[in-house]
Coordinates of N, CA, C and O in Angstrom, one line a residue:
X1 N 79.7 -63.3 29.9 CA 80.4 -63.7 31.1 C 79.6 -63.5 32.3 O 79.6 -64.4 33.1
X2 N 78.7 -62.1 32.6 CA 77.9 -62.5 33.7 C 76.8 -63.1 33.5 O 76.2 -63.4 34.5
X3 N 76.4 -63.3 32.6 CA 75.1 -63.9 32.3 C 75.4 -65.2 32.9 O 74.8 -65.4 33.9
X4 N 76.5 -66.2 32.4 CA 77.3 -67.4 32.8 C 77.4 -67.6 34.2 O 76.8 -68.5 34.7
X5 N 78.3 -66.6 34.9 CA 78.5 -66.4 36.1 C 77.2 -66.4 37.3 O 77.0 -66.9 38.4
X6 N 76.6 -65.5 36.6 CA 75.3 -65.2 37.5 C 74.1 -66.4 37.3 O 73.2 -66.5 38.1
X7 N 74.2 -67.3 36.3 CA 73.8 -68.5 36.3 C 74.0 -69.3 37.3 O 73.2 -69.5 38.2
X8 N 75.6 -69.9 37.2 CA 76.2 -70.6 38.3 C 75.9 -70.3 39.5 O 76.4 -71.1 40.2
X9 N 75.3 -69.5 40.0 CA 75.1 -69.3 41.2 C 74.0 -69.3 41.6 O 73.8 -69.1 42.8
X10 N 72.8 -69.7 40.8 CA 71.3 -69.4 40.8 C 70.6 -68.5 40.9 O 69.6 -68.8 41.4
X11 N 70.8 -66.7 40.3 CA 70.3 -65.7 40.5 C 69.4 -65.7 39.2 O 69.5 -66.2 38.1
X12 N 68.2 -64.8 40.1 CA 67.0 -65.1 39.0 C 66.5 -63.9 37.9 O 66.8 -62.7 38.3
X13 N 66.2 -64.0 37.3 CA 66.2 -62.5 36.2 C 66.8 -61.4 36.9 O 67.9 -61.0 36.8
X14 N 65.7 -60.9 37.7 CA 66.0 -59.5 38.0 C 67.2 -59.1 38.9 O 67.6 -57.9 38.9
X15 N 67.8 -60.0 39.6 CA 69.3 -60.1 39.7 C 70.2 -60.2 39.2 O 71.2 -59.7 39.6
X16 N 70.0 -61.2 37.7 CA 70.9 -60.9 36.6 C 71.0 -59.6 35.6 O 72.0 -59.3 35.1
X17 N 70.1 -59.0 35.5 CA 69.9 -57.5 35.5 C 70.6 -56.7 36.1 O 71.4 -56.0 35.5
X18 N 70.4 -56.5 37.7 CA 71.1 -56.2 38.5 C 72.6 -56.3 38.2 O 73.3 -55.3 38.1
X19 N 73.2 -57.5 38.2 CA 74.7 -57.5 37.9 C 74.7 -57.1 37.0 O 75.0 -55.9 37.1
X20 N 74.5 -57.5 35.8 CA 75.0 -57.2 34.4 C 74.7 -55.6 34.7 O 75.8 -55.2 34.5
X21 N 74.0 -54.6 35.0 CA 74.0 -53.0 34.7 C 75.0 -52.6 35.9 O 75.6 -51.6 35.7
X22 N 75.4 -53.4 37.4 CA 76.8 -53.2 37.9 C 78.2 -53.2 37.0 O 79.1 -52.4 36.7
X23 N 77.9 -54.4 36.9 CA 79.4 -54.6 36.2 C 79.5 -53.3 35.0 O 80.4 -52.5 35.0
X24 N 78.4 -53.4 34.1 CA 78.5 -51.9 33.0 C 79.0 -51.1 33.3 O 79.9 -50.5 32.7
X25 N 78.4 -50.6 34.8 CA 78.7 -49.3 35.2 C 80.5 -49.3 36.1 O 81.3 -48.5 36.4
X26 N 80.4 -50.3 36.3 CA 82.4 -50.9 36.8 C 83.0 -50.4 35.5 O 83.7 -49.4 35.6
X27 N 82.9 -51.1 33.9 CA 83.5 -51.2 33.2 C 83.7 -49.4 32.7 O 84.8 -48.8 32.5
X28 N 82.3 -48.8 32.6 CA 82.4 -47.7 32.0 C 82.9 -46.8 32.6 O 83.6 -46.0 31.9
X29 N 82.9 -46.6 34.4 CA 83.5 -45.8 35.3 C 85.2 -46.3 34.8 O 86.1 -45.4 34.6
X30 N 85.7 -47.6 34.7 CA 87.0 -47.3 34.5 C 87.8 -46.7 33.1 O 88.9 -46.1 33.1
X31 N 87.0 -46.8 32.1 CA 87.1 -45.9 31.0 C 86.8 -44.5 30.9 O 87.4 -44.0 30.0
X32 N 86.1 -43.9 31.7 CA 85.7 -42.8 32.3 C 86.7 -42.1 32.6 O 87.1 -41.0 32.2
X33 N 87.2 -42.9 33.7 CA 89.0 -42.7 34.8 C 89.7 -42.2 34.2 O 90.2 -41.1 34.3
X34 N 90.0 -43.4 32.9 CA 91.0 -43.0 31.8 C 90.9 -41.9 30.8 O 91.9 -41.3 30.4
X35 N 89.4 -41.8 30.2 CA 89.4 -40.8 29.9 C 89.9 -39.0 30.4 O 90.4 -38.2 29.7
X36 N 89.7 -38.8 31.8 CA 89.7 -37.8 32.7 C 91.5 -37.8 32.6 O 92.2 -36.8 32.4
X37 N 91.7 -38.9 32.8 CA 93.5 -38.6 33.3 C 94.1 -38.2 31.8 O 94.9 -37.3 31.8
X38 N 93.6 -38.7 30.7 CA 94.2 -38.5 29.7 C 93.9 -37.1 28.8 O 94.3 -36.8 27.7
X39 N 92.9 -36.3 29.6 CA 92.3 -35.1 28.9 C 92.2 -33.9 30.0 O 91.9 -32.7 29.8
X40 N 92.5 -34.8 31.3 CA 91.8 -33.0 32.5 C 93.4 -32.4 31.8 O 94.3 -33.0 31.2
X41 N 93.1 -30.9 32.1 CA 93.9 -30.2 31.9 C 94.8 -29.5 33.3 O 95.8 -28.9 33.5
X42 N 93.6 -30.0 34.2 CA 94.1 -29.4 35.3 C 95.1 -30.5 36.5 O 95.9 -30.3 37.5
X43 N 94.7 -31.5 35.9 CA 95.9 -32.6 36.9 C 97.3 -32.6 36.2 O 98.3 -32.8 36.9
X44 N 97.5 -32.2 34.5 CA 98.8 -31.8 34.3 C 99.8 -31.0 34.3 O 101.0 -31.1 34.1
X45 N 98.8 -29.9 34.8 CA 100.0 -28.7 35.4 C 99.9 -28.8 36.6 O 100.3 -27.7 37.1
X46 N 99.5 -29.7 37.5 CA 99.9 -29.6 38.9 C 101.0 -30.8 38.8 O 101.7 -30.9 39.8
X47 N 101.1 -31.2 38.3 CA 101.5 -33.3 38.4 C 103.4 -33.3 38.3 O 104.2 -34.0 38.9
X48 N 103.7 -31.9 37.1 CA 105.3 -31.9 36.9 C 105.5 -32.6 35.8 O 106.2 -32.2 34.9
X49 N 104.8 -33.6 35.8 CA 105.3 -35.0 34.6 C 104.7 -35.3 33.9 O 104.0 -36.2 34.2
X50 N 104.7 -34.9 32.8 CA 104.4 -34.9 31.4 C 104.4 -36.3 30.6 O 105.5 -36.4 30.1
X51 N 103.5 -37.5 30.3 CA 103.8 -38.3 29.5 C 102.7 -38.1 28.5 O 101.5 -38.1 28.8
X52 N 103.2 -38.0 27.4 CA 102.0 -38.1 25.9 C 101.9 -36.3 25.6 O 102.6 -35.4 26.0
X53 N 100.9 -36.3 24.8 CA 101.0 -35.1 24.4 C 100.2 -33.8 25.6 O 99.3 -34.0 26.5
X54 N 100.6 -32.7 25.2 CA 99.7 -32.0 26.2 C 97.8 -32.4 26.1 O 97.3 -32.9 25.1
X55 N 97.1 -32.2 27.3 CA 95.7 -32.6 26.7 C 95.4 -31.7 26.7 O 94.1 -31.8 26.6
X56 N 95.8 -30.3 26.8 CA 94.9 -29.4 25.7 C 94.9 -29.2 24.0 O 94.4 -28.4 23.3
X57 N 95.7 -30.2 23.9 CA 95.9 -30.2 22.3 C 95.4 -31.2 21.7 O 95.6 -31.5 20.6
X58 N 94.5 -31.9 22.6 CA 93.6 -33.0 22.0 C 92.2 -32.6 21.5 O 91.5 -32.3 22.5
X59 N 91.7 -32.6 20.5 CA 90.5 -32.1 19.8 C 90.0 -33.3 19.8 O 88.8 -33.0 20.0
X60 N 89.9 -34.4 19.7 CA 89.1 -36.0 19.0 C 89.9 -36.9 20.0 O 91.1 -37.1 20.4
X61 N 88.4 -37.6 20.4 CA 88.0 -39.2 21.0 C 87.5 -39.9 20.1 O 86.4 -39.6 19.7
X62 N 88.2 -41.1 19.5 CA 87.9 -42.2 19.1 C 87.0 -43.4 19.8 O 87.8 -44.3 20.3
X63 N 86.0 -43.7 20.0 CA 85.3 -44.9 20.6 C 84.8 -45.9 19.8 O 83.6 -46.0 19.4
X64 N 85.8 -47.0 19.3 CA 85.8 -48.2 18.9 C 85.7 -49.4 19.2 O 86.3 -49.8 20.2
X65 N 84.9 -50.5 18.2 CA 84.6 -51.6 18.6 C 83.3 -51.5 19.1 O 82.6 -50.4 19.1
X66 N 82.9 -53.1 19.5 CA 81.6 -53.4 19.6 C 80.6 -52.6 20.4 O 79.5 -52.3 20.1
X67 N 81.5 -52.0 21.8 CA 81.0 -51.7 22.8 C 80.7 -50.0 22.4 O 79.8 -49.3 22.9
X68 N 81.4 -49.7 21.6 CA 81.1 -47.9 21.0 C 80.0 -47.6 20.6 O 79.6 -46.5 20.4
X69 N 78.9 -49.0 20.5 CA 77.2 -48.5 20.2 C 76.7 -48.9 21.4 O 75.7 -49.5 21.3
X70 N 77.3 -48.8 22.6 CA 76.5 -49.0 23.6 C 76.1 -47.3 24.1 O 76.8 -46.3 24.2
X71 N 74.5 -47.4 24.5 CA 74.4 -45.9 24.4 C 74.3 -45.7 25.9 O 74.0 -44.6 26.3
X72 N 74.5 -46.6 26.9 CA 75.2 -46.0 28.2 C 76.6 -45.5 27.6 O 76.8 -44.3 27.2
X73 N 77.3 -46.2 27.5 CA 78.5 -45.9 27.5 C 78.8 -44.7 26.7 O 79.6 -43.9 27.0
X74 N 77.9 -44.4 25.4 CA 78.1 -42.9 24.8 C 77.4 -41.9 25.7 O 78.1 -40.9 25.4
X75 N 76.7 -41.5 26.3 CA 75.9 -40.8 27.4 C 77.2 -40.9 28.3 O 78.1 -40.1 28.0
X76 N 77.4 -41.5 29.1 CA 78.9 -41.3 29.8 C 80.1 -40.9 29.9 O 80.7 -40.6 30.9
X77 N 80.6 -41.1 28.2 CA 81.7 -40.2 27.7 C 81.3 -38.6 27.6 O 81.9 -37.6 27.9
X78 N 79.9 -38.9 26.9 CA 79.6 -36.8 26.9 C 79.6 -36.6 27.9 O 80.3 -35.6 28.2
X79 N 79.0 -37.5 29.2 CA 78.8 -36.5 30.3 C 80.2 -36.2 30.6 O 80.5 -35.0 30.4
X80 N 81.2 -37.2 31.0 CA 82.4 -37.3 31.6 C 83.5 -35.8 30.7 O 84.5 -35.3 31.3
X81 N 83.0 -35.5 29.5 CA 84.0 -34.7 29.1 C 83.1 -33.2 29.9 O 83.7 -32.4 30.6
X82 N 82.1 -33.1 29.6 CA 81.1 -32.1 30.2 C 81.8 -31.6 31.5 O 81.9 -30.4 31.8
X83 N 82.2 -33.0 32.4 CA 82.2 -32.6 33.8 C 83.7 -32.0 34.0 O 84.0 -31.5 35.1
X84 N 84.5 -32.2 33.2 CA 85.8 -31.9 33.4 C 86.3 -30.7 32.5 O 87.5 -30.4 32.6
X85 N 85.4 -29.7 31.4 CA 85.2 -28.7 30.9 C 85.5 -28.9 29.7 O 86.0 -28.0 29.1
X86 N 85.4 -29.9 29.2 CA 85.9 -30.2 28.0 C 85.2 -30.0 26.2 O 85.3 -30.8 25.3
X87 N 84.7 -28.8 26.3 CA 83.3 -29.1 25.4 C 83.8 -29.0 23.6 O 83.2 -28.9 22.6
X88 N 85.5 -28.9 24.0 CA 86.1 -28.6 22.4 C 86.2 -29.7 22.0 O 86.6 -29.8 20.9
X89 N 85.9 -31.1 22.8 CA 86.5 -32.0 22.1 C 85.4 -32.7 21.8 O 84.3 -32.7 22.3
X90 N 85.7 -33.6 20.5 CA 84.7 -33.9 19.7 C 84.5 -35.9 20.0 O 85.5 -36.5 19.7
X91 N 83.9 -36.4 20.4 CA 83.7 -37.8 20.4 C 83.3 -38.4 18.8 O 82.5 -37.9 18.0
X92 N 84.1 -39.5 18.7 CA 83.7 -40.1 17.4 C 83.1 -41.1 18.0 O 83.5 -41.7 19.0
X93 N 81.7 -41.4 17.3 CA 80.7 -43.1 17.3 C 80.9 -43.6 16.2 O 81.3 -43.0 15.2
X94 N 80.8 -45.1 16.1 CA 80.5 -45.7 14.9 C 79.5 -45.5 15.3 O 78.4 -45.8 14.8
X95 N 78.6 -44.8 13.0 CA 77.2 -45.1 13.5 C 76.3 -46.2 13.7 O 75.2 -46.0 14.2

């Protein structure tokens, strides 16, 4: 899709580069997001409202599908649980 896109418009390698490791880094920060909301521990006891299970009782991340051997994207999930104190939980890769 940006390879395509960034065609149509006439950008030349090193700008198609450029986008395509933008957009990566769009896609992975919003997974990231999701990740944090669905595991900080600390935005749920301030919040009142409880949906899903507590996330201190989550031990295992699942990262499935094509994009789960992308090794930004596994570097970003460790980091992202790292930054939020999370070091009990275990990430699954396909290897």
């Amino acid at each position: 899709m940006v390879e395509r896109s960034a065609q149509s418009i006439g950008c030349d390698t090193s700008q198609r580069k450029a986008l395509a490791q933008l957009f990566q880094e769009a896609a992975v920060g919003q997974l990231e997001d999701k990740l944090k909301m669905a595991l900080s521990t600390k935005s749920s006891k301030h919040s009142g409202l409880m949906l899903g299970p507590d996330p201190a009782s989550i031990k295992h991340v699942v990262c499935s599908g094509g994009v789960a051997s992308n090794a930004f994207l596994r570097e970003r999930v460790t980091r992202c649980l790292d930054q939020i104190g999370r070091s009990d939980v275990t990430v699954l890769f396909p290897p």
